[in-house]
Amino acid sequence: MRSILIVIGTLLVLAAVAMPLVWSDEDREAWLEYGRVSTGVALLSSPVYKEECGSCHMAYPPGLLPTATWQKIMSGLENHFGDNAELDNETQTKITEFLVSNSANQSNYRRSRRFAAVDDKSEASMRISETPYFIHEHDEIPSRLVTGNREVTSFSNCNACHRKAEQASFRERDILIPGHGKWDD
Amino acid sequence: MKTTYLFILLFTGLATGNVAAETSTINELLNLYKQQGAATPNAQAGQRLWHKTFTGTVPFTERSCTSCHGDDLKRVGKHVKTNKIIKPMAPSVNPGRLSKTSKVEKWFKRNCKWTLDRECTATEKANILVYLKQL
């Protein structure tokens, strides 16, 4: 019995060692890609996006909203959630292109697929925090930890609790709610 | 020894180059505002406007430049809505300020519209610019 276990064990170890050698580069790329895809949304940066949008708020990863919503937001910058965020035409076009070409609809990342699943475009909210998937993910969090929390104040401050939000990681283990601690679902 | 001199020359060259660039941006803007009909810039008037309170819509019924930039321009401010930290406005502590024409004009446009509910006049912009540059 014992010798059978040893044989099986040795085979498993050999298989693990040999896998990268047997695998083609394509397999390996697919595996790496899957590893990233499973983490949530794509980490993408654009200097102009970071400069223009990121000076007032976190530069939200484009994979958090569907194409139609980004277009709606970018066409009404004079009244941007109560603030004026006007841009010159060239910059506006550049940023819109960046957001639209990397929107949730264009992404294979796990969470982006969920954010893209909004069919009723006319009813789509312009706020990430009002999308069905966002609400689904946050509906168990008591408001005292967010709106009632001086260090958070709003669901729009992703990085107040999602400490790696700016690296596009929204994993549960990276959550640290100020004054509360880790979040356990 | 020779190289030390060269380095000193190089660094003074770079340093004065930077200062010159910033001054030239401010002068460029002041010239532009003058062409647009601005009166002689007045730093005190700029200071008064900077601290003046304007009426706005809910939830920010009282609006001023200080709403986001804070009272001490040598220290960081905080965006009144998003809480994002805004770097100090005073060029003495934040040399990048007032160093790019298009940036100054962009923020004047956005922020005057939010704070005053209209664009600032050329005179107002010139006044604020001369107030800020001496800080």
Tab-separated table of C-alpha atoms in Angstrom:
chain	number	residue	atom	x	y	z
A	1	MET	CA	0.000	0.000	0.000
A	2	ARG	CA	2.723	2.368	1.064
A	3	SER	CA	4.798	1.726	-2.082
A	4	ILE	CA	1.789	2.499	-4.280
A	5	LEU	CA	1.375	5.853	-2.518
A	6	ILE	CA	5.066	6.614	-3.011
A	7	VAL	CA	4.800	5.811	-6.725
A	8	ILE	CA	1.717	7.987	-7.150
A	9	GLY	CA	3.367	10.777	-5.175
A	10	THR	CA	6.519	10.636	-7.291
A	11	LEU	CA	4.463	10.687	-10.487
A	12	LEU	CA	2.550	13.765	-9.298
A	13	VAL	CA	5.757	15.611	-8.439
A	14	LEU	CA	7.276	14.661	-11.810
A	15	ALA	CA	4.139	15.815	-13.608
A	16	ALA	CA	4.242	19.164	-11.840
A	17	VAL	CA	7.912	19.635	-12.710
A	18	ALA	CA	7.457	18.506	-16.292
A	19	MET	CA	4.289	20.501	-16.987
A	20	PRO	CA	5.991	23.748	-17.997
A	21	LEU	CA	8.266	21.739	-20.311
A	22	VAL	CA	5.464	19.798	-21.960
A	23	TRP	CA	3.188	22.807	-22.254
A	24	SER	CA	3.457	24.886	-25.369
A	25	ASP	CA	4.012	28.629	-25.081
A	26	GLU	CA	0.448	29.123	-26.170
A	27	ASP	CA	-0.882	27.032	-23.298
A	28	ARG	CA	1.271	28.924	-20.916
A	29	GLU	CA	0.032	32.273	-22.217
A	30	ALA	CA	-3.540	31.098	-21.941
A	31	TRP	CA	-2.932	30.010	-18.375
A	32	LEU	CA	-1.350	33.322	-17.451
A	33	GLU	CA	-4.177	35.141	-19.171
A	34	TYR	CA	-6.704	33.106	-17.227
A	35	GLY	CA	-4.887	34.011	-14.013
A	36	ARG	CA	-5.325	37.682	-14.746
A	37	VAL	CA	-8.830	37.349	-16.092
A	38	SER	CA	-9.941	35.717	-12.883
A	39	THR	CA	-8.807	38.639	-10.744
A	40	GLY	CA	-11.518	41.024	-11.817
A	41	VAL	CA	-10.956	43.995	-14.085
A	42	ALA	CA	-8.102	44.927	-16.379
A	43	LEU	CA	-5.339	47.193	-15.124
A	44	LEU	CA	-4.946	49.781	-17.835
A	45	SER	CA	-3.523	53.219	-17.685
A	46	SER	CA	-3.461	56.187	-19.952
A	47	PRO	CA	-1.398	59.226	-18.965
A	48	VAL	CA	-4.042	61.650	-20.243
A	49	TYR	CA	-6.842	59.815	-18.413
A	50	LYS	CA	-4.874	59.767	-15.182
A	51	GLU	CA	-3.990	63.434	-15.486
A	52	GLU	CA	-7.412	64.761	-16.420
A	53	CYS	CA	-9.741	62.508	-14.449
A	54	GLY	CA	-7.389	61.338	-11.740
A	55	SER	CA	-6.703	64.820	-10.370
A	56	CYS	CA	-10.150	64.964	-8.777
A	57	HIS	CA	-10.973	61.324	-8.109
A	58	MET	CA	-9.573	57.841	-8.456
A	59	ALA	CA	-9.062	57.076	-12.135
A	60	TYR	CA	-11.617	54.252	-12.234
A	61	PRO	CA	-10.550	51.285	-14.374
A	62	PRO	CA	-12.503	51.513	-17.657
A	63	GLY	CA	-13.636	47.887	-17.232
A	64	LEU	CA	-16.016	48.962	-14.456
A	65	LEU	CA	-18.613	50.444	-16.820
A	66	PRO	CA	-20.206	49.493	-20.129
A	67	THR	CA	-19.505	51.463	-23.321
A	68	ALA	CA	-22.844	53.278	-23.367
A	69	THR	CA	-22.321	54.598	-19.855
A	70	TRP	CA	-18.835	55.934	-20.555
A	71	GLN	CA	-20.193	57.674	-23.642
A	72	LYS	CA	-22.977	59.234	-21.603
A	73	ILE	CA	-20.556	60.432	-18.927
A	74	MET	CA	-18.093	61.851	-21.443
A	75	SER	CA	-20.783	63.797	-23.279
A	76	GLY	CA	-21.879	65.688	-20.184
A	77	LEU	CA	-18.686	66.869	-18.524
A	78	GLU	CA	-20.016	70.405	-17.908
A	79	ASN	CA	-22.105	68.901	-15.143
A	80	HIS	CA	-20.077	65.934	-13.990
A	81	PHE	CA	-21.946	64.677	-10.926
A	82	GLY	CA	-22.276	68.305	-9.815
A	83	ASP	CA	-18.741	69.378	-10.699
A	84	ASN	CA	-17.437	71.004	-13.847
A	85	ALA	CA	-14.972	68.745	-15.631
A	86	GLU	CA	-14.874	70.326	-19.095
A	87	LEU	CA	-12.087	69.305	-21.453
A	88	ASP	CA	-10.889	70.616	-24.776
A	89	ASN	CA	-12.212	68.610	-27.738
A	90	GLU	CA	-8.981	66.803	-28.501
A	91	THR	CA	-8.492	65.602	-24.917
A	92	GLN	CA	-12.130	64.640	-24.618
A	93	THR	CA	-11.941	62.523	-27.763
A	94	LYS	CA	-8.741	60.844	-26.595
A	95	ILE	CA	-10.152	59.934	-23.194
A	96	THR	CA	-13.473	58.774	-24.630
A	97	GLU	CA	-11.596	56.484	-27.022
A	98	PHE	CA	-9.551	55.038	-24.170
A	99	LEU	CA	-12.627	54.381	-22.025
A	100	VAL	CA	-14.797	53.000	-24.794
A	101	SER	CA	-12.167	50.699	-26.265
A	102	ASN	CA	-11.436	49.247	-22.824
A	103	SER	CA	-14.955	49.295	-21.395
A	104	ALA	CA	-16.577	46.368	-19.624
A	105	ASN	CA	-18.078	45.247	-22.950
A	106	GLN	CA	-14.624	44.946	-24.488
A	107	SER	CA	-13.118	42.985	-21.638
A	108	ASN	CA	-12.925	39.296	-20.793
A	109	TYR	CA	-12.130	39.929	-17.172
A	110	ARG	CA	-14.495	38.262	-14.758
A	111	ARG	CA	-15.932	41.340	-13.069
A	112	SER	CA	-16.091	43.319	-16.305
A	113	ARG	CA	-18.330	40.628	-17.768
A	114	ARG	CA	-20.713	41.261	-14.868
A	115	PHE	CA	-20.558	45.043	-15.248
A	116	ALA	CA	-21.252	44.684	-18.972
A	117	ALA	CA	-24.390	42.671	-18.340
A	118	VAL	CA	-26.675	45.699	-18.428
A	119	ASP	CA	-29.123	45.443	-21.291
A	120	ASP	CA	-31.307	48.449	-20.778
A	121	LYS	CA	-28.945	51.170	-21.954
A	122	SER	CA	-31.428	53.987	-21.577
A	123	GLU	CA	-31.931	53.171	-17.928
A	124	ALA	CA	-28.253	52.566	-17.189
A	125	SER	CA	-27.094	54.698	-14.314
A	126	MET	CA	-23.996	56.796	-14.788
A	127	ARG	CA	-22.702	55.722	-11.399
A	128	ILE	CA	-20.627	52.571	-10.969
A	129	SER	CA	-22.117	52.294	-7.470
A	130	GLU	CA	-25.648	52.077	-8.910
A	131	THR	CA	-25.012	49.244	-11.342
A	132	PRO	CA	-26.741	45.935	-10.507
A	133	TYR	CA	-23.448	44.074	-10.081
A	134	PHE	CA	-22.014	46.712	-7.745
A	135	ILE	CA	-25.163	46.670	-5.621
A	136	HIS	CA	-25.117	42.875	-5.568
A	137	GLU	CA	-21.532	42.923	-4.283
A	138	HIS	CA	-22.082	45.619	-1.638
A	139	ASP	CA	-25.623	45.082	-0.352
A	140	GLU	CA	-24.534	43.453	2.899
A	141	ILE	CA	-22.333	46.316	3.999
A	142	PRO	CA	-23.971	48.495	6.659
A	143	SER	CA	-24.066	52.193	5.705
A	144	ARG	CA	-22.278	53.199	8.913
A	145	LEU	CA	-19.134	51.655	7.453
A	146	VAL	CA	-19.385	53.691	4.255
A	147	THR	CA	-21.546	56.819	4.124
A	148	GLY	CA	-21.441	57.083	7.907
A	149	ASN	CA	-17.697	56.546	7.995
A	150	ARG	CA	-15.676	59.783	7.926
A	151	GLU	CA	-12.755	58.087	6.256
A	152	VAL	CA	-14.885	56.618	3.479
A	153	THR	CA	-17.967	58.915	3.074
A	154	SER	CA	-19.081	57.458	-0.258
A	155	PHE	CA	-19.126	54.262	-2.294
A	156	SER	CA	-17.326	56.225	-5.007
A	157	ASN	CA	-14.108	56.197	-2.961
A	158	CYS	CA	-13.221	52.624	-3.958
A	159	ASN	CA	-9.693	52.908	-2.636
A	160	ALA	CA	-10.800	53.861	0.876
A	161	CYS	CA	-11.523	50.149	1.490
A	162	HIS	CA	-10.257	48.341	-1.610
A	163	ARG	CA	-6.619	49.104	-0.884
A	164	LYS	CA	-5.520	47.885	-4.293
A	165	ALA	CA	-8.315	49.470	-6.317
A	166	GLU	CA	-5.864	51.626	-8.218
A	167	GLN	CA	-4.069	48.456	-9.258
A	168	ALA	CA	-7.481	47.216	-10.453
A	169	SER	CA	-7.678	44.539	-7.760
A	170	PHE	CA	-10.976	44.226	-5.914
A	171	ARG	CA	-10.314	40.918	-4.196
A	172	GLU	CA	-11.840	40.374	-0.779
A	173	ARG	CA	-8.463	39.824	0.864
A	174	ASP	CA	-7.381	43.338	-0.171
A	175	ILE	CA	-10.311	44.960	1.606
A	176	LEU	CA	-9.620	46.952	4.751
A	177	ILE	CA	-12.487	49.125	5.953
A	178	PRO	CA	-11.175	52.113	7.973
A	179	GLY	CA	-12.208	51.815	11.624
A	180	HIS	CA	-13.554	48.307	11.036
A	181	GLY	CA	-10.882	46.110	9.552
A	182	LYS	CA	-11.124	43.225	7.166
A	183	TRP	CA	-14.406	42.415	5.494
A	184	ASP	CA	-15.634	38.861	5.746
A	185	ASP	CA	-18.471	37.999	3.440
B	1	MET	CA	38.302	70.762	-10.835
B	2	LYS	CA	37.273	71.592	-14.335
B	3	THR	CA	34.413	69.095	-14.181
B	4	THR	CA	33.191	70.605	-10.897
B	5	TYR	CA	32.924	73.983	-12.604
B	6	LEU	CA	31.159	72.404	-15.502
B	7	PHE	CA	28.667	70.791	-13.160
B	8	ILE	CA	28.071	74.035	-11.300
B	9	LEU	CA	27.524	75.806	-14.594
B	10	LEU	CA	25.211	73.073	-15.782
B	11	PHE	CA	23.120	73.096	-12.613
B	12	THR	CA	22.817	76.879	-12.388
B	13	GLY	CA	21.863	76.767	-16.044
B	14	LEU	CA	19.152	74.212	-15.349
B	15	ALA	CA	17.921	76.014	-12.242
B	16	THR	CA	17.599	79.412	-13.915
B	17	GLY	CA	16.089	77.650	-16.916
B	18	ASN	CA	13.272	76.323	-14.746
B	19	VAL	CA	12.568	79.623	-13.065
B	20	ALA	CA	12.624	81.329	-16.426
B	21	ALA	CA	10.140	78.810	-17.795
B	22	GLU	CA	7.707	79.443	-14.976
B	23	THR	CA	8.037	83.205	-15.169
B	24	SER	CA	7.536	83.047	-18.904
B	25	THR	CA	4.326	81.036	-18.474
B	26	ILE	CA	2.960	83.622	-16.070
B	27	ASN	CA	4.027	86.487	-18.329
B	28	GLU	CA	2.506	84.758	-21.323
B	29	LEU	CA	-0.799	84.422	-19.471
B	30	LEU	CA	-0.715	87.998	-18.163
B	31	ASN	CA	-0.111	89.219	-21.724
B	32	LEU	CA	-3.004	87.134	-22.949
B	33	TYR	CA	-5.341	88.566	-20.298
B	34	LYS	CA	-4.116	92.087	-21.113
B	35	GLN	CA	-4.986	91.509	-24.771
B	36	GLN	CA	-8.407	90.343	-23.617
B	37	GLY	CA	-8.888	93.679	-21.874
B	38	ALA	CA	-7.671	92.987	-18.337
B	39	ALA	CA	-6.933	95.932	-16.067
B	40	THR	CA	-3.518	96.178	-14.368
B	41	PRO	CA	-3.236	93.015	-12.224
B	42	ASN	CA	-3.793	93.510	-8.523
B	43	ALA	CA	-2.671	90.813	-6.070
B	44	GLN	CA	-4.885	92.084	-3.242
B	45	ALA	CA	-7.970	91.933	-5.430
B	46	GLY	CA	-6.873	88.408	-6.374
B	47	GLN	CA	-6.620	87.452	-2.712
B	48	ARG	CA	-10.088	88.858	-1.965
B	49	LEU	CA	-11.625	86.935	-4.861
B	50	TRP	CA	-9.819	83.756	-3.822
B	51	HIS	CA	-11.412	83.922	-0.366
B	52	LYS	CA	-14.811	85.249	-1.409
B	53	THR	CA	-17.832	83.007	-0.806
B	54	PHE	CA	-20.345	82.441	-3.586
B	55	THR	CA	-23.783	80.852	-3.423
B	56	GLY	CA	-24.235	77.513	-5.138
B	57	THR	CA	-26.744	74.707	-5.405
B	58	VAL	CA	-27.257	71.946	-2.830
B	59	PRO	CA	-25.214	70.260	-1.381
B	60	PHE	CA	-22.506	72.896	-1.769
B	61	THR	CA	-24.481	76.059	-1.055
B	62	GLU	CA	-21.364	78.005	-0.068
B	63	ARG	CA	-18.546	77.868	-2.573
B	64	SER	CA	-15.114	79.404	-2.591
B	65	CYS	CA	-11.664	78.587	-3.996
B	66	THR	CA	-10.860	77.511	-0.436
B	67	SER	CA	-13.631	74.855	-0.518
B	68	CYS	CA	-11.128	72.537	-2.175
B	69	HIS	CA	-7.762	74.300	-1.901
B	70	GLY	CA	-8.029	75.019	1.838
B	71	ASP	CA	-7.106	78.202	3.697
B	72	ASP	CA	-3.343	77.762	3.672
B	73	LEU	CA	-2.128	77.584	0.096
B	74	LYS	CA	1.249	76.261	1.183
B	75	ARG	CA	-0.449	73.136	2.437
B	76	VAL	CA	-2.473	70.468	0.662
B	77	GLY	CA	-6.160	70.901	-0.001
B	78	LYS	CA	-8.938	68.343	-0.215
B	79	HIS	CA	-11.551	68.039	-2.956
B	80	VAL	CA	-14.798	68.972	-1.222
B	81	LYS	CA	-16.723	66.164	-2.867
B	82	THR	CA	-14.307	63.310	-3.460
B	83	ASN	CA	-11.858	64.023	-0.589
B	84	LYS	CA	-8.973	63.590	-2.999
B	85	ILE	CA	-5.841	65.371	-1.825
B	86	ILE	CA	-4.972	68.444	-3.906
B	87	LYS	CA	-1.317	69.471	-3.951
B	88	PRO	CA	-0.437	72.929	-2.558
B	89	MET	CA	-1.133	75.913	-4.826
B	90	ALA	CA	1.842	78.020	-3.704
B	91	PRO	CA	4.651	77.795	-6.294
B	92	SER	CA	7.198	78.225	-3.453
B	93	VAL	CA	6.344	74.783	-2.103
B	94	ASN	CA	5.007	73.218	-5.308
B	95	PRO	CA	7.160	74.484	-8.210
B	96	GLY	CA	5.011	72.721	-10.810
B	97	ARG	CA	2.197	75.218	-10.213
B	98	LEU	CA	1.536	77.926	-12.814
B	99	SER	CA	4.127	76.378	-15.109
B	100	LYS	CA	1.897	75.343	-17.986
B	101	THR	CA	-0.369	77.747	-19.830
B	102	SER	CA	-2.960	75.233	-20.973
B	103	LYS	CA	-3.251	73.772	-17.477
B	104	VAL	CA	-3.830	77.139	-15.827
B	105	GLU	CA	-6.475	78.038	-18.392
B	106	LYS	CA	-8.193	74.636	-18.054
B	107	TRP	CA	-8.514	74.907	-14.290
B	108	PHE	CA	-9.626	78.555	-14.412
B	109	LYS	CA	-12.419	77.499	-16.737
B	110	ARG	CA	-13.573	74.474	-14.756
B	111	ASN	CA	-13.183	75.930	-11.315
B	112	CYS	CA	-14.604	79.406	-11.994
B	113	LYS	CA	-17.689	77.754	-13.485
B	114	TRP	CA	-18.171	75.610	-10.382
B	115	THR	CA	-17.363	78.267	-7.818
B	116	LEU	CA	-18.793	81.447	-9.408
B	117	ASP	CA	-21.245	79.732	-11.762
B	118	ARG	CA	-19.648	81.610	-14.655
B	119	GLU	CA	-16.267	81.949	-16.308
B	120	CYS	CA	-13.858	84.391	-14.699
B	121	THR	CA	-13.079	87.632	-16.525
B	122	ALA	CA	-9.600	88.357	-17.841
B	123	THR	CA	-9.113	90.873	-14.991
B	124	GLU	CA	-10.119	88.339	-12.355
B	125	LYS	CA	-7.783	85.723	-13.770
B	126	ALA	CA	-4.880	88.182	-13.930
B	127	ASN	CA	-5.519	89.235	-10.322
B	128	ILE	CA	-5.572	85.664	-9.052
B	129	LEU	CA	-2.465	84.797	-11.027
B	130	VAL	CA	-0.402	87.641	-9.508
B	131	TYR	CA	-1.760	86.755	-6.055
B	132	LEU	CA	-0.765	83.104	-6.392
B	133	LYS	CA	2.630	83.603	-7.997
B	134	GLN	CA	4.048	85.477	-4.977
B	135	LEU	CA	3.044	82.724	-2.516
